[in-house]
Amino acid sequence: MSIGSDLSKAKYILECDGLVAIPTETVYGLAANAFSNSAILKVYKAKDRPSFNPLIVHVKNIEAADEIAKIPAVLKELANHFWPGPLTLLVPKKEKISDLVTAGSDMVAIRMPNHPMTLELLSSLSFPLVAPSANLFGYVSPTNASHVQEGLGGSVDYILDGGQSEIGLESTIVSLQNNTIIVHRLGAITLFQLKTMSKLDLALNIQNNSNPVAPGMLDKHYSPACKLYLYKEDSDLQESNIGLIWFGADVPEGLHKTVHHFNLSKTGLLTEAASNLFCFLRQLDDLNLKHAYIKAVPNRDIGMAINDRINRAVAD
Ligand code: TXA
Ligand code: MG
């Protein structure tokens, strides 16, 4: 395994059915040839991902998406507007996509990521790439190359280093049902943006354990080994050796000196908070902390996606 920015090396490995971690604007993905079953199987194995949990396909442009799926006009308009970008379409698949990609479903998830290196790589290939987040199943998604190395260093052939992921949270996932946009995962493309662009009604279908439509979106997810609790007014911040992930300027006074304190955004910027969240969750584990509190952020715009990840990270 090595880390670098050699696109021809990445291309060669992918053409030989190998695994390459790729940078995207959301999080790093663990990529393989979406048309090769043997390459796809390696992805499930490397992530220790249950075979019932389908993979997102990454394409170089909308035409490439058309080759593998039947995309309703409304969703195509959204893609036209938001691609390349953090929007994933859940749409009926065509023959070219095997059941291994979709875990047996007739729907496939597709997006065109917005990262110059990965777009160049995709353009150089004759196939699209499956790429789930490049973390072990259930752990926090990686937002830089060293996160990938820590988790999957032993099983990935090459890590394409494209720096820190700009957004830091996974893409918004949508489908169309009865002329309604169904939102399956909250992300950087907000409900307001989807509503404004599509002019359709929206419905939230944020999956959890009790709703197996997208079995990957379990309640418990994105969790560090450190036990995380949602911060409440009466949380005991006098404990020693705990972590505290705060948001905004009004940091509680008189914290015990051994409290490890992080701030998602001192100035209350939600986009900054999104890009810090997964790094901070990982740092709790780097510090070997056993307990930590995290403050929810205002539940608007990308804040809804941040709170969704926080809720999954604190879930039992
Ligand atoms: O931003 C992102 O979407 C990142 C970057 C790498 O593109 N990828 C990502 O992939 O987050 P992953 O596998 O960690 O999350 C994809 C989610 C999973 O919860 C999976 O269950 C769901 O999308 N999904 C994928 N294909 C699906 C399908 N055919 N039907 C229903 N859910 C699907
Ligand atoms: Mg994931």
Coordinates of C-alpha atoms and ligand atoms in Angstrom, one line a residue:
M1 CA 0.0 0.0 0.0
S2 CA 1.2 3.5 -0.7
I3 CA -0.1 7.1 -0.7
G4 CA 0.4 9.6 -3.5
S5 CA -1.1 11.6 -6.2
D6 CA -0.2 9.4 -9.2
L7 CA -3.3 9.2 -11.3
S8 CA -1.8 6.7 -13.8
K9 CA -0.9 4.3 -11.0
A10 CA -4.5 4.6 -9.6
K11 CA -5.9 3.9 -13.1
Y12 CA -3.7 0.9 -13.6
I13 CA -4.6 -0.6 -10.2
L14 CA -8.4 -0.1 -10.9
E15 CA -8.0 -1.7 -14.3
C16 CA -6.5 -4.7 -12.6
D17 CA -9.4 -5.1 -10.2
G18 CA -7.5 -3.5 -7.3
L19 CA -8.8 -1.1 -4.7
V20 CA -7.9 2.6 -4.6
A21 CA -9.1 5.1 -2.0
I22 CA -10.2 8.3 -3.8
P23 CA -10.7 11.8 -2.5
T24 CA -14.1 13.4 -2.9
E25 CA -15.5 16.7 -1.7
T26 CA -17.7 14.8 0.9
V27 CA -15.5 12.0 2.3
Y28 CA -12.9 9.6 0.9
G29 CA -14.3 6.6 -1.0
L30 CA -13.0 3.0 -1.4
A31 CA -13.1 2.6 -5.2
A32 CA -13.2 -0.4 -7.5
N33 CA -14.4 -1.2 -11.0
A34 CA -18.2 -1.1 -10.9
F35 CA -18.4 -3.5 -13.8
S36 CA -16.2 -6.2 -12.2
N37 CA -17.7 -8.5 -9.7
S38 CA -14.4 -9.7 -8.4
A39 CA -13.3 -6.1 -7.7
I40 CA -16.7 -5.3 -6.0
L41 CA -16.3 -8.3 -3.7
K42 CA -12.9 -7.0 -2.6
V43 CA -14.7 -3.8 -1.5
Y44 CA -17.1 -5.6 0.8
K45 CA -14.3 -7.6 2.2
A46 CA -11.9 -4.7 2.9
K47 CA -14.6 -2.7 4.7
D48 CA -16.0 -5.8 6.5
R49 CA -19.3 -4.6 5.1
P50 CA -22.4 -6.8 5.2
S51 CA -23.3 -8.0 1.7
F52 CA -26.8 -6.6 2.1
N53 CA -25.5 -3.1 2.1
P54 CA -25.4 -1.7 -1.4
L55 CA -22.6 0.5 -2.9
I56 CA -22.8 4.0 -4.5
V57 CA -21.6 4.2 -8.1
H58 CA -19.4 7.2 -9.1
V59 CA -19.6 8.5 -12.6
K60 CA -17.7 11.0 -14.7
N61 CA -20.8 12.8 -16.1
I62 CA -24.5 12.5 -16.6
E63 CA -24.2 10.5 -19.9
A64 CA -22.2 7.9 -17.9
A65 CA -25.1 7.8 -15.4
D66 CA -27.6 7.3 -18.2
E67 CA -25.7 4.2 -19.4
I68 CA -26.3 2.5 -16.1
A69 CA -29.7 3.7 -14.9
K70 CA -33.1 5.0 -16.0
I71 CA -33.1 8.5 -14.5
P72 CA -36.4 10.3 -14.2
A73 CA -36.5 13.8 -15.8
V74 CA -36.9 15.6 -12.5
L75 CA -33.9 13.9 -11.0
K76 CA -31.9 14.6 -14.1
E77 CA -32.6 18.2 -13.7
L78 CA -31.3 18.0 -10.1
A79 CA -28.2 16.3 -11.4
N80 CA -27.7 18.9 -14.0
H81 CA -27.8 21.6 -11.3
F82 CA -25.9 19.9 -8.5
W83 CA -23.3 17.7 -10.3
P84 CA -20.5 17.4 -9.8
G85 CA -21.5 17.6 -6.2
P86 CA -22.8 16.0 -3.0
L87 CA -26.0 14.7 -4.4
T88 CA -26.7 10.9 -4.9
L89 CA -29.6 9.7 -7.0
L90 CA -31.3 6.5 -6.2
V91 CA -32.8 5.4 -9.5
P92 CA -33.8 2.2 -11.4
K93 CA -30.7 0.3 -12.6
K94 CA -30.0 -1.0 -16.0
E95 CA -28.5 -4.4 -16.9
K96 CA -24.9 -3.2 -16.8
I97 CA -25.1 -2.9 -13.0
S98 CA -24.8 -6.2 -11.2
D99 CA -26.8 -7.3 -8.2
L100 CA -23.6 -7.2 -6.2
V101 CA -23.5 -3.4 -6.5
T102 CA -27.1 -2.9 -5.4
A103 CA -27.3 -5.9 -3.0
G104 CA -30.1 -7.4 -5.1
S105 CA -32.2 -4.2 -5.3
D106 CA -33.4 -2.9 -8.7
M107 CA -32.4 0.6 -7.7
V108 CA -28.8 1.9 -7.9
A109 CA -27.3 4.9 -6.1
I110 CA -25.2 7.2 -8.4
R111 CA -23.3 10.4 -8.0
M112 CA -20.7 12.5 -9.8
P113 CA -18.2 13.7 -7.2
N114 CA -16.7 17.1 -7.2
H115 CA -12.9 16.6 -6.8
P116 CA -10.5 17.5 -9.6
M117 CA -8.3 14.4 -9.1
T118 CA -11.1 12.0 -8.9
L119 CA -12.9 13.6 -11.9
E120 CA -9.7 13.3 -13.9
L121 CA -9.4 9.6 -12.8
L122 CA -13.0 8.8 -13.7
S123 CA -12.6 10.4 -17.2
S124 CA -9.5 8.3 -17.9
L125 CA -11.4 5.0 -17.1
S126 CA -13.8 3.0 -19.3
F127 CA -15.9 2.1 -16.4
P128 CA -17.6 3.8 -13.4
L129 CA -16.4 3.2 -9.8
V130 CA -18.2 1.8 -6.8
A131 CA -17.0 3.8 -3.8
P132 CA -18.5 3.5 -0.3
S133 CA -16.9 5.6 2.3
A134 CA -13.3 4.3 2.9
N135 CA -13.8 3.3 6.5
L136 CA -14.4 0.0 8.3
F137 CA -18.1 -0.7 8.5
G138 CA -19.8 1.4 11.2
Y139 CA -16.8 3.6 12.0
V140 CA -16.4 7.3 11.2
S141 CA -16.0 8.2 7.5
P142 CA -12.5 9.4 6.5
T143 CA -12.0 13.0 5.4
N144 CA -8.3 12.7 4.6
A145 CA -5.7 10.2 3.4
S146 CA -4.3 9.4 6.8
H147 CA -7.8 8.5 8.1
V148 CA -8.0 5.9 5.3
Q149 CA -4.6 4.6 6.0
E150 CA -5.4 4.1 9.7
G151 CA -8.5 2.1 8.9
L152 CA -7.9 0.3 5.7
G153 CA -4.1 0.6 5.2
G154 CA -3.8 -3.2 5.1
S155 CA -6.4 -3.8 2.4
V156 CA -6.3 -0.9 0.0
D157 CA -3.7 -1.0 -2.8
Y158 CA -3.2 2.8 -3.2
I159 CA -4.5 5.9 -1.5
L160 CA -4.9 8.8 -3.9
D161 CA -4.2 11.8 -1.7
G162 CA -6.4 14.8 -2.6
G163 CA -6.1 16.7 0.7
Q164 CA -8.8 17.3 3.2
S165 CA -12.4 16.7 2.0
E166 CA -14.0 20.1 1.7
I167 CA -17.5 19.3 3.0
G168 CA -16.7 16.5 5.4
L169 CA -20.1 14.8 5.4
E170 CA -21.5 12.2 3.0
S171 CA -23.7 13.1 0.1
T172 CA -27.5 13.8 0.3
I173 CA -29.3 10.8 -1.2
V174 CA -32.7 11.2 -3.0
S175 CA -35.1 9.2 -5.0
L176 CA -38.4 10.0 -6.8
Q177 CA -41.7 8.4 -5.8
N178 CA -45.1 9.5 -7.0
N179 CA -43.8 12.9 -7.9
T180 CA -42.3 13.4 -4.5
I181 CA -38.6 13.8 -3.8
I182 CA -37.7 11.2 -1.1
V183 CA -34.7 12.2 1.0
H184 CA -32.9 9.0 2.2
R185 CA -29.8 10.6 3.7
L186 CA -29.2 14.3 4.8
G187 CA -26.1 15.9 3.4
A188 CA -24.7 19.2 2.1
I189 CA -27.4 19.7 -0.5
T190 CA -30.1 21.0 1.8
L191 CA -33.9 20.4 1.8
F192 CA -34.4 24.0 0.9
Q193 CA -32.1 23.6 -2.2
L194 CA -33.9 20.4 -3.3
K195 CA -37.3 22.0 -2.9
T196 CA -36.3 25.2 -4.7
M197 CA -34.8 23.4 -7.6
S198 CA -37.4 20.6 -8.1
K199 CA -40.5 22.5 -7.1
L200 CA -41.8 19.2 -5.8
D201 CA -42.9 18.0 -2.4
L202 CA -40.2 16.5 -0.2
A203 CA -40.5 13.6 2.2
L204 CA -37.9 12.4 4.6
N205 CA -37.2 8.7 4.7
I206 CA -34.1 8.7 6.9
Q207 CA -33.4 5.0 7.4
N208 CA -32.7 3.4 10.6
N209 CA -32.7 -0.1 12.1
S210 CA -36.5 -0.4 12.0
N211 CA -36.7 0.6 8.3
P212 CA -34.6 -1.6 6.2
V213 CA -35.1 0.0 2.7
A214 CA -31.5 1.1 2.8
P215 CA -30.0 -1.2 5.3
G216 CA -26.7 0.7 5.4
M217 CA -28.2 3.6 7.2
L218 CA -28.4 2.0 10.6
D219 CA -29.1 4.0 13.7
K220 CA -25.7 3.2 15.1
H221 CA -23.1 4.5 12.7
Y222 CA -20.3 7.0 12.4
S223 CA -19.3 6.0 15.9
P224 CA -15.9 6.3 17.6
A225 CA -14.9 3.7 20.2
C226 CA -15.1 6.5 22.8
K227 CA -18.6 6.4 24.3
L228 CA -20.4 9.6 23.1
Y229 CA -23.3 11.4 24.8
L230 CA -25.4 14.3 23.6
Y231 CA -24.5 17.3 25.8
K232 CA -27.4 18.5 28.0
E233 CA -27.5 21.4 30.4
D234 CA -27.0 19.1 33.3
S235 CA -24.1 17.1 31.8
D236 CA -21.2 16.7 34.3
L237 CA -18.4 18.6 32.7
Q238 CA -16.4 18.4 36.0
E239 CA -15.4 14.8 35.3
S240 CA -11.7 14.4 34.5
N241 CA -10.4 13.0 31.3
I242 CA -13.5 13.4 29.2
G243 CA -13.9 14.9 25.8
L244 CA -16.2 17.8 24.9
I245 CA -17.1 18.7 21.4
W246 CA -18.7 22.1 21.5
F247 CA -20.3 24.4 18.9
G248 CA -20.2 28.3 19.1
A249 CA -18.8 30.9 21.3
D250 CA -20.5 30.2 24.6
V251 CA -18.2 27.5 25.9
P252 CA -19.1 26.4 29.4
E253 CA -16.9 28.1 32.0
G254 CA -14.7 26.4 34.5
L255 CA -14.1 23.2 32.7
H256 CA -11.9 20.7 34.5
K257 CA -8.4 21.0 33.2
T258 CA -8.3 17.5 31.9
V259 CA -11.4 18.0 29.8
H260 CA -10.3 17.7 26.1
H261 CA -12.1 20.4 24.4
F262 CA -12.9 20.8 20.7
N263 CA -14.9 23.4 19.0
L264 CA -16.8 22.6 15.7
S265 CA -17.0 26.3 14.9
K266 CA -16.3 29.1 17.4
T267 CA -18.1 31.5 15.2
G268 CA -21.1 29.3 14.7
L269 CA -20.5 28.5 11.0
L270 CA -22.3 25.2 10.1
T271 CA -20.1 24.5 7.1
E272 CA -17.0 24.7 9.3
A273 CA -18.7 22.4 11.8
A274 CA -19.4 19.9 9.1
S275 CA -15.8 19.8 8.0
N276 CA -14.5 19.3 11.5
L277 CA -17.0 16.8 12.9
F278 CA -15.4 13.5 11.7
C279 CA -11.9 14.7 12.5
F280 CA -12.9 15.4 16.0
L281 CA -14.7 12.1 16.5
R282 CA -11.5 10.3 15.4
Q283 CA -9.4 12.5 17.8
L284 CA -11.4 11.3 20.7
D285 CA -10.2 7.8 19.9
D286 CA -6.6 9.0 19.2
L287 CA -6.6 10.4 22.7
N288 CA -8.0 7.1 24.0
L289 CA -10.9 8.9 25.8
K290 CA -13.6 6.6 27.2
H291 CA -16.4 9.2 27.4
A292 CA -17.2 12.5 25.6
Y293 CA -20.1 14.9 25.2
I294 CA -21.1 16.5 22.0
K295 CA -23.3 19.5 21.5
A296 CA -26.0 19.4 18.8
V297 CA -25.9 22.3 16.3
P298 CA -28.8 24.5 15.1
N299 CA -31.1 22.2 13.1
R300 CA -31.1 24.1 9.8
D301 CA -29.3 23.8 6.4
I302 CA -26.3 21.5 6.7
G303 CA -26.9 21.5 10.4
M304 CA -29.6 18.9 9.9
A305 CA -27.1 16.6 8.4
I306 CA -24.6 17.3 11.1
N307 CA -27.2 16.5 13.8
D308 CA -28.2 13.3 11.9
R309 CA -24.5 12.1 12.1
I310 CA -24.3 13.2 15.8
N311 CA -27.4 11.3 16.7
R312 CA -26.1 8.1 15.0
A313 CA -22.8 8.5 16.7
V314 CA -24.4 8.7 20.2
A315 CA -26.9 5.9 19.5
D316 CA -26.6 2.7 21.5
Ligands
TXA1 O1 -20.6 11.2 -0.2 C1 -20.8 10.0 -0.3 O2 -21.9 9.5 -0.7 C2 -19.6 9.0 -0.1 C3 -18.5 9.4 -1.1 C4 -17.4 8.5 -1.1 O3 -19.1 9.5 -2.4 N1 -20.0 7.7 -0.2 C5 -20.7 7.1 0.8 O4 -21.0 5.7 0.6 O5 -21.1 7.7 1.8 P1 -21.5 4.8 1.7 O6 -21.5 3.4 1.1 O7 -20.7 4.9 2.9 O8 -23.0 5.2 1.9 C6 -23.9 5.0 0.9 C7 -25.2 4.8 1.5 C8 -25.3 3.5 2.3 O9 -26.0 3.7 3.5 C9 -26.0 2.5 1.4 O10 -26.8 1.6 2.1 C10 -26.9 3.5 0.6 O11 -26.2 4.6 0.4 N2 -27.1 2.9 -0.7 C11 -26.2 2.6 -1.7 N3 -26.8 2.0 -2.8 C12 -28.1 1.9 -2.5 C13 -29.2 1.3 -3.1 N4 -29.1 0.7 -4.3 N5 -30.4 1.3 -2.5 C14 -30.6 1.9 -1.2 N6 -29.5 2.4 -0.6 C15 -28.3 2.4 -1.2
MG2 MG -20.3 4.9 4.8

